[in-house]
Amino acid sequence: MITLKINGLEVSVQESSTLLEAARFLGFPIPTLCHMDGLSSYGACRLCVVEIGEGPKAKLVSSCTYPAEEGLKVRTASARVLRARRMILELLLASCPQSKTIQDLASAYGIRRQRFKQEHEDCILCGLCVRMCEEQMMAKAIGFRNRGEKRSIGTPFDIKSDVCRLCGGCMYVCPACQLRCTYNEPEKAICGGCANLTPPCIEKEHFDDMMCYMDPCVACEIKKD
Amino acid sequence: MKQEAFASSSDRVEACEDVDVTNILRILDKHNEDRGGLIAILEEIQAEYGYLPEEALRIVSDRSRRSLVDVYGVATFYRSFSLKPRGKHLVCACLGTACHVRGAPRIAEELERQLGIKPGETTPDKEFTLETVNCLGACALGPVVVIDGHYFSKVKKSRISQLLDEARKGFDSAEIGKDKRIFPISVSCPHCNRSLMDETFVIDGYPSIKVNITHNHEEGWLRLSCLYGSYNTATELDIPGNTVVKFHCPHCGVEIPCTSDCSMCRAPMAPMLVDGGGVVRICSRRGCKNHMLDLV
């Protein structure tokens, strides 16, 4: 067992657990976008930053990837942490302003104005869908491609992957497109992304181990009528 | 956006019809199918075809138990890999900060105008591919243009058509005589010490080095250019690339004993004595250009 101090409270956690797990055990809220129980930690969104150490040596680390250390002093909501988190949220909001998940987080952190140009990207490259596909669905149908500015997530050669079972797991975990359907423009109230993908429920007969993750699922709604 | 992507991928399938499965398997076998050697495998495929055909990537992922996503991710991550067929000659203009202020954009524009293509494209006759790079680390020499691995420094607009002409002819033939690093040597057999130089057969304008070679129980002559740095050879045998041959002295008939191995391909290297002192070692694998000169 490892003993460390989070916001002045002492806590004992198991070896190999992360700062995020320790903080959540104590009940300190840390926002995350790219972290999900059951998937490996990735540290892409940086929303879970916490401050460790003291004095001039204090530094910001991503708590979802930082392992708990004996005697570590962690602050999860210091002024520096909140400032960094707000900046990250503002940048995320600029790249994906239509994401309900990011909008909610931003409003929770008191962001009331947008300083950066809105890009309207449909991906924040958090890698959740890539890990979902590989670790939970055992498919490895999508992955990162290119690098730098051109980095994107998708299937090889941009054609339908042979190993994709259309489970919809990638859309279920996506913080950028998951709640897109509640867009404020009436004609875009249903994005139709799942309908264009040939949703799994239509082809359910072909697969024995099919799980439909889409909620609400356009195809199911159409079928009901 | 999506439509475009689909269109270009079908182009690629057409372009890679000639991918030979056995060829790719040979490359894979060489790397023992260990998971670490993906970049080396892709490099070799690219050296073979000039680019990475879609079919080849699928074979690599199938046979080496890597997922296609991983292979594709690596292939698109590195700038040195290309998924589109490239031309015979690769022209690369540096657009780094130092080159930029010394006029690289005008050089790149001139290259685009003369070749009639944009960066990243290949001329319709498959001769040239134009690329830009953000820094080559040779900032003091800017603007830098790299053509087929040859670096050209302080390039001016007026010099470009000449450079492209030279590239069309091939730099290896154009540079001999001008380049001071290429010089003639005369060698002799390490066993009988008699000269191997043959005045009657001229390569690159100099007497050639004559040795006898054996390959598959066939014997024949091989003449090498005596210019250190030139790889021009002539032989009466039809030797496929990548095979290792044995060298014999035409005077005493003794097989030239190989004492060391090639640092690039591990084939034995045949030593020959250089007049005036020293040894030159030549790799005995056809196609391998490794050779070493030890002057005493």
XYZ file of C-alpha atoms in Angstrom:
521
model
C 0.000 0.000 0.000
C 1.135 3.528 -0.785
C 0.260 6.485 1.411
C -0.005 9.934 -0.147
C -1.679 13.249 0.605
C -4.345 14.660 -1.659
C -5.489 18.213 -0.815
C -4.147 17.659 2.712
C -6.046 14.411 3.259
C -4.050 11.241 3.727
C -5.060 8.243 1.643
C -3.702 4.730 1.201
C -4.037 3.195 -2.217
C -2.761 0.038 -3.836
C 0.466 0.036 -5.758
C 0.155 0.710 -9.464
C -2.969 2.810 -9.009
C -2.984 6.294 -10.509
C -3.481 9.713 -8.921
C -6.867 9.923 -10.615
C -8.041 6.726 -8.950
C -6.740 7.883 -5.576
C -8.461 11.254 -5.871
C -11.719 9.698 -6.993
C -11.507 7.251 -4.058
C -11.438 10.255 -1.728
C -14.247 11.908 -3.659
C -12.318 14.793 -5.187
C -13.800 15.487 -8.599
C -11.361 15.563 -11.522
C -12.845 16.124 -14.961
C -11.757 13.784 -17.758
C -12.498 13.379 -21.426
C -10.087 10.728 -22.650
C -10.274 8.469 -19.603
C -12.701 5.608 -19.205
C -12.751 2.711 -16.766
C -11.903 -0.465 -18.608
C -9.653 1.262 -21.126
C -5.967 1.982 -20.714
C -4.931 5.477 -19.710
C -3.773 7.690 -22.527
C -3.301 11.231 -21.214
C -4.433 12.969 -24.369
C -6.981 15.536 -23.223
C -4.913 16.877 -20.275
C -8.120 17.862 -18.498
C -7.185 15.772 -15.484
C -4.103 17.859 -14.636
C -3.189 18.047 -10.953
C -0.329 19.814 -9.199
C 2.281 17.687 -7.435
C 5.284 18.615 -5.318
C 5.845 21.788 -3.367
C 7.369 25.216 -3.804
C 9.317 25.934 -6.966
C 9.408 22.236 -7.819
C 5.634 21.970 -8.058
C 4.500 20.838 -11.474
C 1.399 19.904 -13.380
C 0.945 16.259 -14.391
C -1.930 14.362 -15.930
C -3.403 12.386 -13.043
C -4.776 9.581 -15.233
C -1.264 8.459 -16.195
C 0.749 9.443 -13.105
C 1.272 6.531 -10.705
C 0.712 7.120 -6.999
C 4.001 7.609 -5.137
C 4.779 7.273 -1.437
C 4.527 10.614 0.369
C 3.436 12.560 -2.708
C 1.551 15.807 -2.073
C -1.182 16.374 -4.642
C -3.462 19.358 -5.141
C -6.425 18.724 -7.398
C -7.992 22.187 -7.397
C -5.282 24.783 -6.808
C -5.456 28.104 -8.656
C -2.780 26.936 -11.078
C -4.643 23.718 -11.844
C -7.939 25.519 -12.404
C -6.259 28.090 -14.662
C -4.664 25.342 -16.752
C -7.918 23.395 -16.945
C -9.867 26.433 -18.048
C -7.365 27.123 -20.804
C -7.528 23.503 -21.980
C -11.310 23.603 -21.978
C -11.330 26.860 -23.919
C -9.058 25.329 -26.549
C -11.130 22.144 -26.723
C -14.270 24.231 -27.046
C -12.709 26.175 -29.895
C -11.919 22.992 -31.798
C -15.226 21.229 -31.107
C -17.813 23.880 -30.139
C -20.767 21.673 -30.975
C -19.894 18.911 -28.505
C -22.391 18.800 -25.674
C -19.881 17.069 -23.369
C -17.312 19.819 -23.797
C -19.940 22.551 -23.560
C -21.153 21.181 -20.220
C -17.635 20.929 -18.831
C -16.803 24.440 -19.992
C -19.880 25.901 -18.365
C -19.136 23.998 -15.158
C -15.714 25.664 -15.096
C -17.189 29.102 -15.623
C -16.083 29.749 -19.184
C -18.359 32.468 -20.430
C -16.584 33.711 -23.527
C -14.651 32.304 -26.421
C -11.289 33.880 -27.132
C -10.189 31.505 -29.882
C -11.415 31.011 -33.408
C -13.967 28.218 -33.654
C -12.699 25.419 -35.863
C -15.748 23.110 -35.883
C -13.606 19.982 -36.029
C -15.440 16.742 -35.445
C -12.646 15.121 -33.430
C -10.430 16.122 -30.512
C -8.067 13.146 -31.068
C -8.631 11.833 -27.539
C -8.192 8.268 -28.796
C -11.101 6.858 -26.793
C -12.650 5.213 -29.854
C -9.280 3.738 -30.892
C -8.818 2.154 -27.470
C -12.440 1.034 -27.292
C -12.088 -0.686 -30.653
C -8.821 -2.374 -29.690
C -9.227 -3.191 -26.017
C -12.940 -3.849 -25.537
C -14.077 -4.865 -29.013
C -10.845 -6.673 -29.968
C -11.216 -5.385 -33.506
C -8.513 -2.772 -34.180
C -10.478 -1.409 -37.106
C -9.634 2.250 -36.544
C -6.461 3.988 -35.530
C -4.422 7.158 -35.774
C -3.192 8.176 -39.203
C -0.731 10.803 -40.399
C 0.835 13.174 -37.927
C 0.893 16.743 -36.694
C -1.733 18.951 -38.251
C -3.022 16.164 -40.476
C -3.446 13.611 -37.682
C -6.805 11.932 -37.868
C -8.651 8.841 -36.704
C -10.132 6.417 -39.174
C -9.803 3.163 -41.037
C -6.785 2.389 -43.239
C -7.110 3.816 -46.756
C -10.428 5.456 -45.759
C -12.388 2.427 -46.892
C -14.608 0.150 -44.825
C -12.449 -2.059 -42.659
C -12.647 -5.839 -42.945
C -12.395 -6.225 -39.180
C -15.060 -3.641 -38.263
C -18.182 -5.341 -36.915
C -20.184 -2.070 -36.885
C -20.659 -2.354 -33.124
C -20.943 1.407 -32.683
C -18.665 1.318 -29.622
C -16.534 4.095 -31.088
C -19.533 6.416 -31.341
C -20.736 5.457 -27.872
C -17.520 6.628 -26.201
C -16.868 9.669 -28.378
C -17.044 12.912 -26.373
C -17.247 14.993 -29.538
C -20.004 13.268 -31.485
C -21.884 11.252 -28.856
C -24.366 13.990 -28.006
C -24.307 15.734 -31.348
C -27.943 14.972 -31.999
C -29.034 17.642 -29.522
C -27.690 20.393 -31.734
C -29.449 23.704 -31.397
C -30.279 24.144 -35.062
C -33.661 22.481 -35.672
C -32.791 21.048 -39.090
C -29.714 19.440 -37.593
C -31.575 18.027 -34.612
C -30.709 14.562 -35.898
C -27.237 14.377 -37.308
C -27.934 11.096 -39.108
C -24.361 9.946 -38.540
C -25.528 6.563 -37.266
C -28.015 6.133 -40.118
C -25.273 6.694 -42.683
C -23.116 4.086 -41.002
C -25.601 1.229 -41.561
C -26.282 0.752 -37.869
C -25.736 -2.672 -36.339
C -29.365 -3.357 -35.510
C -30.158 -3.556 -39.232
C -27.504 -6.209 -39.759
C -27.933 -7.847 -36.386
C -28.729 -11.236 -37.939
C -25.244 -11.405 -39.452
C -23.416 -11.237 -36.139
C -23.836 -13.389 -33.080
C -22.070 -11.112 -30.603
C -23.576 -7.832 -31.693
C -24.175 -5.035 -29.226
C -25.947 -1.859 -30.289
C -24.592 1.083 -28.373
C -26.439 3.868 -30.077
C -28.844 5.789 -27.926
C -31.065 7.022 -29.419
C -30.603 4.824 -32.449
C -32.151 6.277 -35.584
C -32.488 2.871 -37.237
C -34.350 1.388 -34.249
C -36.681 4.386 -34.177
C -37.413 3.991 -37.882
C -38.005 0.249 -37.463
C -40.509 0.816 -34.644
C -42.708 3.015 -36.805
C -13.865 15.323 -48.587
C -14.837 11.661 -48.153
C -15.622 11.315 -51.864
C -12.136 12.499 -52.724
C -10.559 10.021 -50.376
C -12.442 7.140 -51.962
C -11.479 8.228 -55.456
C -7.781 8.395 -54.656
C -7.793 4.998 -52.963
C -9.197 3.347 -56.077
C -6.418 5.007 -58.102
C -3.922 3.425 -55.796
C -5.370 -0.041 -56.259
C -4.995 0.332 -60.010
C -1.439 1.527 -59.693
C -0.279 -1.422 -57.589
C -1.533 -4.281 -59.709
C 1.980 -5.535 -60.225
C 2.736 -6.248 -56.552
C 4.396 -9.611 -56.320
C 3.400 -11.564 -53.212
C 6.555 -13.681 -53.203
C 8.653 -10.531 -53.307
C 7.001 -9.149 -50.175
C 7.247 -12.532 -48.458
C 10.987 -12.633 -49.173
C 11.396 -9.257 -47.489
C 9.260 -10.398 -44.528
C 11.246 -13.632 -44.153
C 14.459 -11.675 -43.904
C 13.129 -9.846 -40.889
C 12.142 -12.982 -38.985
C 8.623 -11.628 -38.549
C 9.621 -10.133 -35.222
C 7.375 -7.276 -34.224
C 10.172 -4.752 -33.990
C 11.196 -4.546 -37.596
C 8.178 -2.885 -39.194
C 9.989 0.257 -40.324
C 12.821 -1.797 -41.813
C 10.292 -3.931 -43.714
C 8.453 -0.889 -45.050
C 11.734 0.745 -46.032
C 12.694 -2.287 -48.058
C 9.314 -2.453 -49.789
C 9.600 1.232 -50.597
C 13.105 0.694 -51.995
C 11.703 -2.061 -54.212
C 8.626 -0.257 -55.577
C 9.418 3.401 -54.963
C 6.305 3.666 -52.814
C 4.150 1.546 -50.510
C 1.390 -0.176 -52.497
C -1.862 -0.799 -50.624
C -1.661 -4.486 -51.455
C 1.830 -4.721 -49.956
C 0.659 -3.192 -46.664
C -2.195 -5.703 -46.522
C 0.228 -8.595 -47.080
C 2.574 -7.266 -44.393
C -0.253 -7.004 -41.863
C -1.585 -10.458 -42.774
C 1.716 -12.295 -42.552
C 3.323 -10.572 -39.600
C 0.270 -10.644 -37.324
C 0.137 -6.881 -37.038
C -3.161 -5.138 -37.542
C -3.547 -3.153 -40.733
C -4.245 -0.047 -38.665
C -0.809 -0.233 -37.039
C 0.972 -0.761 -40.353
C -1.004 2.026 -42.002
C -0.392 4.321 -39.036
C 3.377 3.879 -39.281
C 3.328 4.210 -43.071
C 1.460 7.514 -42.912
C 3.360 8.851 -39.896
C 6.794 9.080 -41.485
C 7.408 11.522 -44.299
C 9.909 9.198 -45.975
C 7.149 6.695 -46.748
C 4.832 7.429 -49.648
C 1.543 5.711 -50.375
C 1.387 7.198 -53.847
C 3.666 6.088 -56.689
C 6.658 8.362 -57.004
C 8.614 9.421 -60.057
C 12.080 8.202 -60.968
C 13.680 11.335 -59.536
C 12.764 12.887 -56.199
C 13.155 16.666 -56.077
C 12.961 18.139 -52.602
C 12.977 21.877 -51.946
C 13.753 23.101 -48.434
C 11.296 25.720 -47.178
C 12.786 26.107 -43.683
C 13.118 29.507 -42.076
C 16.695 30.172 -43.229
C 16.019 28.947 -46.763
C 12.759 30.904 -46.780
C 14.421 34.250 -46.124
C 17.051 33.457 -48.750
C 14.399 33.010 -51.394
C 13.298 29.365 -51.209
C 9.651 30.140 -52.074
C 10.809 31.495 -55.446
C 12.935 28.385 -55.998
C 9.980 26.151 -55.162
C 7.765 28.199 -57.477
C 10.277 27.838 -60.292
C 10.456 24.068 -59.724
C 6.650 23.898 -59.780
C 6.561 25.922 -63.007
C 9.249 23.927 -64.798
C 7.881 20.542 -63.761
C 4.253 21.640 -64.100
C 3.241 20.039 -60.788
C 2.478 21.101 -57.241
C 4.453 19.841 -54.206
C 3.539 16.230 -53.416
C 2.650 15.462 -57.028
C 4.374 13.433 -59.735
C 4.776 14.450 -63.359
C 2.534 12.515 -65.792
C 5.589 10.901 -67.424
C 6.578 9.496 -63.968
C 9.979 11.215 -64.163
C 9.873 13.681 -61.272
C 8.200 13.923 -57.886
C 8.291 17.317 -56.195
C 8.284 17.586 -52.428
C 8.929 20.298 -49.920
C 10.566 19.875 -46.555
C 10.558 22.187 -43.564
C 14.258 22.009 -42.698
C 17.208 19.889 -43.762
C 19.548 21.225 -41.102
C 21.845 22.791 -43.670
C 20.624 26.314 -43.050
C 23.953 28.023 -43.825
C 23.795 26.619 -47.358
C 20.259 27.783 -48.148
C 18.278 27.735 -50.278
C 18.854 23.986 -50.447
C 17.431 21.659 -53.092
C 17.910 17.884 -52.833
C 17.598 15.819 -55.989
C 17.937 12.032 -55.696
C 19.987 12.350 -52.513
C 22.377 14.940 -53.944
C 22.378 18.236 -52.057
C 22.626 21.527 -53.967
C 23.370 24.622 -51.964
C 22.671 28.326 -52.617
C 20.463 27.401 -55.539
C 19.468 30.225 -57.851
C 16.419 30.336 -60.089
C 18.618 30.304 -63.186
C 20.326 27.066 -62.136
C 17.185 24.990 -61.850
C 16.713 23.959 -65.472
C 20.341 22.775 -65.574
C 19.873 20.779 -62.374
C 16.739 19.111 -63.714
C 18.548 18.242 -66.963
C 21.409 16.682 -65.012
C 18.909 14.729 -62.925
C 17.303 13.372 -66.086
C 20.701 12.066 -67.247
C 21.531 10.746 -63.799
C 24.000 12.317 -61.421
C 26.240 9.275 -61.181
C 27.360 9.654 -64.806
C 27.364 13.439 -64.832
C 29.559 13.993 -61.820
C 32.584 11.868 -62.643
C 35.511 14.068 -63.530
C 34.070 17.104 -61.808
C 34.019 15.613 -58.360
C 37.373 15.554 -56.616
C 36.271 12.718 -54.328
C 36.213 10.410 -57.351
C 39.722 9.435 -58.461
C 41.295 6.524 -60.328
C 43.224 3.827 -58.454
C 45.266 0.966 -59.818
C 45.194 -2.372 -58.006
C 46.959 -5.737 -58.006
C 46.252 -9.271 -56.835
C 46.873 -9.768 -53.104
C 48.260 -13.284 -53.803
C 50.647 -12.937 -56.793
C 50.960 -9.146 -56.672
C 50.528 -8.834 -60.449
C 48.532 -5.854 -61.724
C 44.820 -6.376 -62.350
C 44.556 -3.325 -64.587
C 43.300 -3.954 -68.130
C 44.224 -1.232 -70.659
C 42.231 -2.898 -73.430
C 38.856 -2.457 -71.752
C 37.930 1.095 -70.809
C 35.242 2.050 -68.275
C 34.561 5.708 -67.392
C 37.491 6.664 -69.652
C 40.067 4.783 -67.564
C 41.570 1.272 -67.785
C 39.305 -1.202 -65.970
C 40.071 -3.686 -63.192
C 39.839 -7.224 -64.530
C 39.011 -10.210 -62.309
C 37.496 -13.590 -63.004
C 34.349 -14.531 -61.157
C 32.552 -17.788 -60.581
C 28.863 -18.124 -60.004
C 26.892 -21.388 -60.215
C 29.976 -23.248 -61.594
C 30.155 -20.774 -64.474
C 33.297 -18.772 -64.885
C 33.719 -15.444 -66.632
C 35.368 -12.071 -66.509
C 34.195 -9.035 -64.603
C 35.555 -5.582 -65.215
C 35.153 -2.873 -62.599
C 35.601 0.846 -62.979
C 38.903 1.893 -61.391
C 37.369 5.174 -60.289
C 36.932 5.086 -56.541
C 33.274 6.078 -56.127
C 32.029 4.816 -59.492
C 29.954 1.633 -59.547
C 30.071 0.966 -63.280
C 30.905 -2.650 -64.131
C 30.838 -4.966 -67.118
C 30.625 -8.762 -67.125
C 30.050 -11.560 -69.603
C 27.990 -13.596 -67.141
C 24.345 -12.954 -66.505
C 24.293 -12.574 -62.748
C 21.017 -11.830 -61.016
C 21.023 -9.075 -58.407
C 21.609 -9.952 -54.768
C 23.852 -12.989 -55.461
C 27.317 -13.395 -53.980
C 30.099 -14.281 -56.415
C 33.689 -15.489 -55.903
C 36.601 -13.431 -57.221
C 39.661 -15.068 -58.855
C 42.923 -13.529 -60.036
C 43.197 -13.799 -63.859
C 46.984 -14.345 -63.559
C 47.514 -16.913 -60.810
C 43.908 -18.245 -60.778
C 43.787 -18.257 -57.009
C 40.515 -17.310 -55.361
C 40.977 -13.947 -53.701
C 40.634 -14.756 -49.990
C 37.959 -12.716 -48.275
C 39.032 -11.706 -44.783
C 36.206 -9.403 -43.770
C 32.451 -9.110 -44.174
C 30.478 -6.278 -45.728
C 29.114 -3.906 -43.109
C 25.916 -3.439 -45.103
C 24.932 -6.888 -46.365
C 27.266 -9.305 -44.515
C 28.676 -10.786 -47.740
C 32.441 -11.428 -47.896
C 34.534 -8.486 -49.108
C 37.369 -9.186 -51.574
C 40.573 -7.274 -50.854
C 42.888 -5.937 -53.596
C 46.242 -4.210 -53.144
C 46.386 -0.554 -54.166
C 49.572 0.554 -55.909
C 51.390 2.953 -53.645
C 50.214 1.143 -50.521
C 46.847 0.257 -49.100
C 43.978 -2.143 -49.619
C 40.619 -1.626 -51.286
C 37.822 -4.014 -50.304
C 34.884 -4.660 -52.588
C 31.652 -6.322 -51.537
C 31.093 -9.542 -53.500
C 27.309 -9.215 -53.581
C 25.933 -8.007 -56.894
C 24.006 -4.811 -56.373
C 25.705 -3.947 -53.073
C 27.735 -0.793 -53.536
C 29.827 -1.078 -50.391
C 33.561 -0.721 -50.785
C 36.293 0.459 -48.457
C 39.702 1.978 -49.063
C 42.467 1.617 -46.458
C 45.481 3.681 -47.493
C 48.724 3.005 -45.681
